[in-house]
Amino acid sequence: MSYINIPAVDPERSYKIKEVAAFINVTQSHAYNLCHSGQLKAYSVAMDGQRGQFRVRGVDILEFMKVDKKDYVSTKKLENAYKEINKQLEDIKTIS
């Protein structure tokens, strides 16, 4: 099983099955089956007569994971702010 490292789900973005599988910690085939069965909301993107590929909105991933979008986004904003403050502190220490 191959996973990719993704820091956080962006509720406003759409994701490929490979990314969705990493978020919910399942194989790509299981993520596809969840979409195909309707357990995980997805839409199909077809290009130039080719077979469609599933895409899943970030908000639907959070819903599937039973995570409250507002709490999730607030937590991620706080985590990012904390990381940025720590980075700035390290930069100040290096200058001093």
PDB file of C-alpha atoms in Angstrom:
ATOM      1  CA  MET A   1       0.000   0.000   0.000  1.00  0.00           C
ATOM      2  CA  SER A   2       1.448   3.359  -1.021  1.00  0.00           C
ATOM      3  CA  TYR A   3       0.597   6.581   0.792  1.00  0.00           C
ATOM      4  CA  ILE A   4       1.448  10.172   0.013  1.00  0.00           C
ATOM      5  CA  ASN A   5       2.157  12.780   2.661  1.00  0.00           C
ATOM      6  CA  ILE A   6      -0.541  15.455   2.765  1.00  0.00           C
ATOM      7  CA  PRO A   7      -0.566  18.002   5.602  1.00  0.00           C
ATOM      8  CA  ALA A   8      -4.279  18.899   5.785  1.00  0.00           C
ATOM      9  CA  VAL A   9      -7.551  18.672   3.893  1.00  0.00           C
ATOM     10  CA  ASP A  10      -8.541  21.951   2.274  1.00  0.00           C
ATOM     11  CA  PRO A  11     -12.371  22.006   2.393  1.00  0.00           C
ATOM     12  CA  GLU A  12     -12.509  24.262  -0.685  1.00  0.00           C
ATOM     13  CA  ARG A  13     -10.382  22.014  -2.927  1.00  0.00           C
ATOM     14  CA  SER A  14     -11.105  18.809  -4.854  1.00  0.00           C
ATOM     15  CA  TYR A  15      -8.843  15.776  -4.582  1.00  0.00           C
ATOM     16  CA  LYS A  16      -7.898  12.758  -6.680  1.00  0.00           C
ATOM     17  CA  ILE A  17      -8.543   9.249  -5.379  1.00  0.00           C
ATOM     18  CA  LYS A  18      -4.851   8.793  -4.486  1.00  0.00           C
ATOM     19  CA  GLU A  19      -4.999  11.826  -2.190  1.00  0.00           C
ATOM     20  CA  VAL A  20      -8.363  10.830  -0.727  1.00  0.00           C
ATOM     21  CA  ALA A  21      -7.001   7.376   0.108  1.00  0.00           C
ATOM     22  CA  ALA A  22      -4.117   8.987   2.013  1.00  0.00           C
ATOM     23  CA  PHE A  23      -6.456  11.262   3.976  1.00  0.00           C
ATOM     24  CA  ILE A  24      -8.763   8.468   5.107  1.00  0.00           C
ATOM     25  CA  ASN A  25      -5.950   5.898   5.430  1.00  0.00           C
ATOM     26  CA  VAL A  26      -7.242   3.259   2.998  1.00  0.00           C
ATOM     27  CA  THR A  27      -6.015   1.805  -0.284  1.00  0.00           C
ATOM     28  CA  GLN A  28      -6.818   3.575  -3.524  1.00  0.00           C
ATOM     29  CA  SER A  29      -9.097   0.733  -4.588  1.00  0.00           C
ATOM     30  CA  HIS A  30     -11.039   0.967  -1.320  1.00  0.00           C
ATOM     31  CA  ALA A  31     -11.384   4.754  -1.732  1.00  0.00           C
ATOM     32  CA  TYR A  32     -12.656   4.168  -5.288  1.00  0.00           C
ATOM     33  CA  ASN A  33     -15.172   1.604  -3.988  1.00  0.00           C
ATOM     34  CA  LEU A  34     -16.395   4.071  -1.339  1.00  0.00           C
ATOM     35  CA  CYS A  35     -16.990   6.655  -4.074  1.00  0.00           C
ATOM     36  CA  HIS A  36     -18.592   4.154  -6.429  1.00  0.00           C
ATOM     37  CA  SER A  37     -20.965   2.923  -3.714  1.00  0.00           C
ATOM     38  CA  GLY A  38     -21.934   6.474  -2.728  1.00  0.00           C
ATOM     39  CA  GLN A  39     -20.603   6.201   0.823  1.00  0.00           C
ATOM     40  CA  LEU A  40     -18.117   8.962  -0.036  1.00  0.00           C
ATOM     41  CA  LYS A  41     -19.539  11.765  -2.169  1.00  0.00           C
ATOM     42  CA  ALA A  42     -17.637  12.174  -5.424  1.00  0.00           C
ATOM     43  CA  TYR A  43     -18.068  13.466  -8.942  1.00  0.00           C
ATOM     44  CA  SER A  44     -16.625  12.236 -12.199  1.00  0.00           C
ATOM     45  CA  VAL A  45     -14.377  14.276 -14.467  1.00  0.00           C
ATOM     46  CA  ALA A  46     -14.213  13.050 -18.069  1.00  0.00           C
ATOM     47  CA  MET A  47     -11.858  14.519 -20.651  1.00  0.00           C
ATOM     48  CA  ASP A  48     -12.125  14.125 -24.437  1.00  0.00           C
ATOM     49  CA  GLY A  49     -14.321  11.035 -24.381  1.00  0.00           C
ATOM     50  CA  GLN A  50     -12.097   9.191 -21.907  1.00  0.00           C
ATOM     51  CA  ARG A  51     -13.440   7.313 -18.917  1.00  0.00           C
ATOM     52  CA  GLY A  52     -14.202   9.678 -16.042  1.00  0.00           C
ATOM     53  CA  GLN A  53     -12.011   9.970 -12.980  1.00  0.00           C
ATOM     54  CA  PHE A  54     -13.454  10.547  -9.526  1.00  0.00           C
ATOM     55  CA  ARG A  55     -12.773  13.760  -7.652  1.00  0.00           C
ATOM     56  CA  VAL A  56     -13.813  14.349  -4.050  1.00  0.00           C
ATOM     57  CA  ARG A  57     -14.345  17.767  -2.499  1.00  0.00           C
ATOM     58  CA  GLY A  58     -12.403  18.439   0.683  1.00  0.00           C
ATOM     59  CA  VAL A  59     -15.597  19.239   2.550  1.00  0.00           C
ATOM     60  CA  ASP A  60     -16.936  15.789   1.608  1.00  0.00           C
ATOM     61  CA  ILE A  61     -13.764  14.131   2.908  1.00  0.00           C
ATOM     62  CA  LEU A  62     -14.232  15.943   6.227  1.00  0.00           C
ATOM     63  CA  GLU A  63     -17.893  14.901   6.304  1.00  0.00           C
ATOM     64  CA  PHE A  64     -16.914  11.273   5.636  1.00  0.00           C
ATOM     65  CA  MET A  65     -14.351  11.484   8.460  1.00  0.00           C
ATOM     66  CA  LYS A  66     -17.111  12.980  10.654  1.00  0.00           C
ATOM     67  CA  VAL A  67     -15.096  16.138  11.256  1.00  0.00           C
ATOM     68  CA  ASP A  68     -16.778  19.502  11.759  1.00  0.00           C
ATOM     69  CA  LYS A  69     -15.559  21.799   8.972  1.00  0.00           C
ATOM     70  CA  LYS A  70     -15.470  24.974  11.102  1.00  0.00           C
ATOM     71  CA  ASP A  71     -13.518  23.322  13.917  1.00  0.00           C
ATOM     72  CA  TYR A  72     -11.157  21.663  11.442  1.00  0.00           C
ATOM     73  CA  VAL A  73     -10.418  24.875   9.543  1.00  0.00           C
ATOM     74  CA  SER A  74      -9.954  26.839  12.780  1.00  0.00           C
ATOM     75  CA  THR A  75      -7.571  24.209  14.157  1.00  0.00           C
ATOM     76  CA  LYS A  76      -5.524  24.166  10.946  1.00  0.00           C
ATOM     77  CA  LYS A  77      -5.326  27.975  10.907  1.00  0.00           C
ATOM     78  CA  LEU A  78      -4.067  27.939  14.505  1.00  0.00           C
ATOM     79  CA  GLU A  79      -1.518  25.232  13.712  1.00  0.00           C
ATOM     80  CA  ASN A  80      -0.255  27.199  10.715  1.00  0.00           C
ATOM     81  CA  ALA A  81      -0.052  30.418  12.739  1.00  0.00           C
ATOM     82  CA  TYR A  82       1.860  28.594  15.490  1.00  0.00           C
ATOM     83  CA  LYS A  83       4.333  27.189  12.928  1.00  0.00           C
ATOM     84  CA  GLU A  84       4.815  30.644  11.392  1.00  0.00           C
ATOM     85  CA  ILE A  85       5.452  32.241  14.803  1.00  0.00           C
ATOM     86  CA  ASN A  86       7.998  29.548  15.671  1.00  0.00           C
ATOM     87  CA  LYS A  87       9.737  30.095  12.335  1.00  0.00           C
ATOM     88  CA  GLN A  88       9.911  33.839  12.957  1.00  0.00           C
ATOM     89  CA  LEU A  89      11.307  33.233  16.451  1.00  0.00           C
ATOM     90  CA  GLU A  90      14.010  30.974  14.999  1.00  0.00           C
ATOM     91  CA  ASP A  91      14.869  33.664  12.465  1.00  0.00           C
ATOM     92  CA  ILE A  92      15.182  36.251  15.255  1.00  0.00           C
ATOM     93  CA  LYS A  93      17.435  33.910  17.254  1.00  0.00           C
ATOM     94  CA  THR A  94      19.694  33.450  14.237  1.00  0.00           C
ATOM     95  CA  ILE A  95      20.004  37.209  13.737  1.00  0.00           C
ATOM     96  CA  SER A  96      20.816  37.879  17.423  1.00  0.00           C
TER      97      SER A  96
END
